[in-house]
Coordinates of N, CA and C in Angstrom, one line a residue:
X54 N 0.8 -1.2 0.0 CA 0.0 0.0 0.0 C 0.9 1.2 0.0
X55 N 0.4 2.3 -0.6 CA 1.2 3.5 -0.8 C 0.7 4.6 0.2
X56 N 1.6 5.2 0.9 CA 1.4 6.2 1.9 C 2.3 7.4 1.6
X57 N 2.0 8.5 2.2 CA 2.9 9.7 2.2 C 3.0 10.2 3.6
X58 N 4.3 10.5 4.0 CA 4.5 11.2 5.2 C 5.0 12.6 5.0
X59 N 4.2 13.6 5.5 CA 4.6 15.0 5.3 C 5.2 15.5 6.6
X60 N 6.4 16.0 6.6 CA 7.1 16.6 7.7 C 6.7 18.1 7.6
X61 N 6.1 18.6 8.7 CA 5.6 20.0 8.6 C 6.2 20.8 9.8
X62 N 6.4 22.1 9.5 CA 7.0 23.0 10.5 C 5.9 23.6 11.4
X63 N 6.3 24.5 12.3 CA 5.3 25.0 13.3 C 4.2 25.9 12.6
X64 N 4.4 26.3 11.4 CA 3.4 27.1 10.6 C 2.6 26.2 9.8
X65 N 2.7 24.9 9.9 CA 2.0 23.9 9.1 C 2.4 23.8 7.6
X66 N 3.6 24.4 7.3 CA 4.1 24.3 6.0 C 4.9 23.0 5.8
X67 N 4.8 22.4 4.7 CA 5.5 21.1 4.4 C 7.0 21.4 4.2
X68 N 7.8 20.7 5.0 CA 9.2 20.8 4.8 C 9.7 19.7 3.8
X69 N 9.2 18.5 3.9 CA 9.5 17.5 3.0 C 8.4 16.4 3.0
X70 N 8.5 15.6 2.0 CA 7.5 14.5 1.8 C 8.3 13.2 1.5
X71 N 7.8 12.1 2.2 CA 8.4 10.8 2.0 C 7.3 9.9 1.5
X72 N 7.6 9.2 0.4 CA 6.7 8.2 -0.1 C 7.0 6.9 0.6
X73 N 6.0 6.3 1.1 CA 6.2 5.0 1.9 C 5.4 3.9 1.2
X74 N 6.0 2.8 0.8 CA 5.4 1.6 0.4 C 5.4 0.6 1.5
X75 N 4.3 0.4 2.1 CA 4.2 -0.5 3.3 C 3.2 -1.6 3.1
X76 N 3.3 -2.7 3.8 CA 2.4 -3.8 3.6 C 1.0 -3.5 4.2
X77 N 1.0 -2.7 5.2 CA -0.3 -2.3 5.8 C -0.2 -1.0 6.6
X78 N -1.3 -0.5 7.1 CA -1.3 0.7 7.8 C -0.5 0.7 9.1
X79 N -0.4 -0.4 9.8 CA 0.4 -0.5 11.0 C 1.9 -0.2 10.6
X80 N 2.4 -0.8 9.6 CA 3.7 -0.6 9.1 C 4.0 0.8 8.7
X81 N 3.0 1.4 8.1 CA 3.2 2.8 7.7 C 3.2 3.7 8.9
X82 N 2.4 3.4 9.9 CA 2.4 4.2 11.1 C 3.8 4.1 11.8
X83 N 4.3 2.9 11.9 CA 5.6 2.7 12.5 C 6.7 3.5 11.8
X84 N 6.7 3.5 10.5 CA 7.7 4.2 9.7 C 7.6 5.7 9.9
X85 N 6.3 6.2 9.9 CA 6.1 7.7 10.0 C 6.5 8.1 11.4
X86 N 6.2 7.3 12.4 CA 6.5 7.6 13.8 C 8.0 7.8 14.0
X87 N 8.7 6.9 13.3 CA 10.2 7.0 13.4 C 10.7 8.3 12.8
X88 N 10.0 8.9 11.9 CA 10.4 10.2 11.3 C 10.3 11.4 12.1
X89 N 9.3 11.4 13.1 CA 9.1 12.6 13.9 C 10.2 12.8 14.9
X90 N 10.6 14.0 15.1 CA 11.6 14.4 16.1 C 11.2 15.8 16.5
X91 N 11.8 16.8 15.9 CA 11.5 18.2 16.2 C 10.2 18.6 15.6
X92 N 9.9 18.1 14.4 CA 8.7 18.5 13.6 C 7.6 17.5 13.6
X93 N 6.4 17.9 13.4 CA 5.3 16.9 13.3 C 5.4 16.2 11.9
X94 N 4.8 15.0 11.9 CA 4.8 14.2 10.7 C 3.3 13.8 10.5
X95 N 2.7 14.1 9.4 CA 1.4 13.7 9.0 C 1.4 12.5 8.1
X96 N 0.7 11.5 8.3 CA 0.6 10.3 7.5 C -0.7 10.3 6.7
X97 N -0.6 10.1 5.4 CA -1.7 10.1 4.5 C -1.7 8.9 3.6
X98 N -2.9 8.3 3.3 CA -3.0 7.3 2.3 C -3.9 7.9 1.2
X99 N -3.3 8.4 0.1 CA -4.1 9.1 -0.9 C -4.6 10.4 -0.2
X100 N -6.0 10.6 -0.3 CA -6.5 11.8 0.3 C -7.1 11.5 1.7
X101 N -6.8 10.3 2.3 CA -7.3 9.9 3.6 C -6.2 10.2 4.6
X102 N -6.6 11.1 5.6 CA -5.7 11.4 6.7 C -5.6 10.2 7.6
X103 N -4.4 9.7 8.0 CA -4.3 8.5 8.8 C -3.9 8.9 10.2
X104 N -2.9 9.7 10.4 CA -2.4 10.1 11.8 C -1.4 11.2 11.7
X105 N -1.3 11.8 12.9 CA -0.2 12.8 13.0 C 0.7 12.4 14.2
X106 N 2.0 12.5 14.0 CA 2.9 12.2 15.1 C 3.5 13.5 15.5
X107 N 3.3 13.9 16.7 CA 3.7 15.3 17.2 C 5.2 15.3 17.5
X108 N 5.8 16.4 17.0 CA 7.2 16.7 17.2 C 7.4 17.4 18.6
X109 N 8.6 17.5 18.9 CA 9.0 18.1 20.2 C 8.6 19.5 20.4
X110 N 8.5 20.3 19.2 CA 8.2 21.7 19.3 C 6.7 22.0 19.2
X111 N 5.8 21.1 19.1 CA 4.4 21.3 19.0 C 3.9 21.8 20.4
X112 N 3.2 22.9 20.4 CA 2.7 23.4 21.7 C 1.1 23.2 21.7
X113 N 0.5 23.5 22.8 CA -0.9 23.3 23.0 C -1.8 24.0 22.0
X114 N -1.4 25.2 21.6 CA -2.2 26.0 20.6 C -2.2 25.3 19.3
X115 N -1.0 24.8 18.9 CA -0.9 24.1 17.6 C -1.7 22.8 17.7
X116 N -1.7 22.1 18.8 CA -2.5 20.9 18.9 C -4.0 21.2 18.7
X117 N -4.5 22.3 19.1 CA -5.9 22.7 18.9 C -6.1 22.9 17.4
X118 N -5.2 23.5 16.7 CA -5.3 23.7 15.3 C -5.3 22.4 14.6
X119 N -4.4 21.4 15.0 CA -4.4 20.1 14.3 C -5.7 19.4 14.4
X120 N -6.4 19.6 15.5 CA -7.7 18.8 15.7 C -8.8 19.3 14.8
X121 N -8.6 20.5 14.2 CA -9.6 21.1 13.2 C -9.1 21.0 11.8
X122 N -8.2 20.1 11.5 CA -7.6 20.1 10.2 C -8.5 19.7 9.1
X123 N -8.3 20.2 7.8 CA -9.2 19.8 6.7 C -9.0 18.3 6.3
X124 N -9.9 17.8 5.6 CA -9.9 16.4 5.2 C -9.3 16.3 3.8
X125 N -8.1 16.8 3.6 CA -7.4 16.7 2.3 C -5.9 16.8 2.6
X126 N -5.1 16.2 1.8 CA -3.7 16.2 2.0 C -3.1 17.6 1.7
X127 N -1.9 17.9 2.4 CA -1.3 19.2 2.1 C -0.8 19.2 0.7
X128 N -0.7 20.4 0.1 CA -0.3 20.5 -1.2 C 1.2 20.8 -1.3

Protein backbone atom coordinates (compact mmCIF):
# COMPACT_ATOMS: atom_id res chain seq x y z
CA UNK A 1 0.00 0.00 0.00
CA UNK A 2 1.22 3.50 -0.77
CA UNK A 3 1.36 6.23 1.87
CA UNK A 4 2.92 9.67 2.15
CA UNK A 5 4.51 11.15 5.24
CA UNK A 6 4.57 14.97 5.34
CA UNK A 7 7.07 16.61 7.70
CA UNK A 8 5.60 20.00 8.64
CA UNK A 9 6.99 22.99 10.50
CA UNK A 10 5.31 24.99 13.26
CA UNK A 11 3.39 27.08 10.65
CA UNK A 12 2.00 23.85 9.12
CA UNK A 13 4.15 24.32 6.00
CA UNK A 14 5.47 21.13 4.40
CA UNK A 15 9.22 20.75 4.84
CA UNK A 16 9.53 17.46 2.98
CA UNK A 17 7.52 14.48 1.79
CA UNK A 18 8.42 10.80 1.95
CA UNK A 19 6.65 8.18 -0.13
CA UNK A 20 6.16 5.01 1.87
CA UNK A 21 5.35 1.63 0.37
CA UNK A 22 4.18 -0.49 3.28
CA UNK A 23 2.44 -3.82 3.65
CA UNK A 24 -0.33 -2.32 5.82
CA UNK A 25 -1.34 0.73 7.85
CA UNK A 26 0.44 -0.45 11.00
CA UNK A 27 3.75 -0.65 9.13
CA UNK A 28 3.17 2.83 7.66
CA UNK A 29 2.40 4.21 11.12
CA UNK A 30 5.62 2.71 12.53
CA UNK A 31 7.72 4.22 9.73
CA UNK A 32 6.11 7.65 10.02
CA UNK A 33 6.46 7.63 13.79
CA UNK A 34 10.20 7.01 13.41
CA UNK A 35 10.43 10.16 11.27
CA UNK A 36 9.09 12.61 13.86
CA UNK A 37 11.56 14.40 16.06
CA UNK A 38 11.55 18.18 16.16
CA UNK A 39 8.71 18.53 13.63
CA UNK A 40 5.30 16.92 13.26
CA UNK A 41 4.76 14.18 10.70
CA UNK A 42 1.37 13.70 9.01
CA UNK A 43 0.64 10.31 7.49
CA UNK A 44 -1.74 10.10 4.53
CA UNK A 45 -2.99 7.33 2.27
CA UNK A 46 -4.08 9.13 -0.87
CA UNK A 47 -6.55 11.78 0.32
CA UNK A 48 -7.28 9.92 3.58
CA UNK A 49 -5.67 11.38 6.71
CA UNK A 50 -4.29 8.52 8.81
CA UNK A 51 -2.41 10.06 11.76
CA UNK A 52 -0.20 12.85 13.01
CA UNK A 53 2.92 12.22 15.07
CA UNK A 54 3.70 15.26 17.19
CA UNK A 55 7.20 16.68 17.23
CA UNK A 56 8.99 18.08 20.25
CA UNK A 57 8.19 21.70 19.31
CA UNK A 58 4.39 21.33 18.99
CA UNK A 59 2.66 23.40 21.67
CA UNK A 60 -0.93 23.25 23.00
CA UNK A 61 -2.21 25.98 20.62
CA UNK A 62 -0.87 24.07 17.62
CA UNK A 63 -2.50 20.86 18.90
CA UNK A 64 -5.88 22.66 18.93
CA UNK A 65 -5.33 23.69 15.29
CA UNK A 66 -4.38 20.13 14.32
CA UNK A 67 -7.66 18.85 15.74
CA UNK A 68 -9.57 21.05 13.24
CA UNK A 69 -7.57 20.10 10.16
CA UNK A 70 -9.16 19.78 6.70
CA UNK A 71 -9.88 16.40 5.17
CA UNK A 72 -7.41 16.73 2.30
CA UNK A 73 -3.66 16.21 2.01
CA UNK A 74 -1.29 19.17 2.14
CA UNK A 75 -0.27 20.53 -1.25
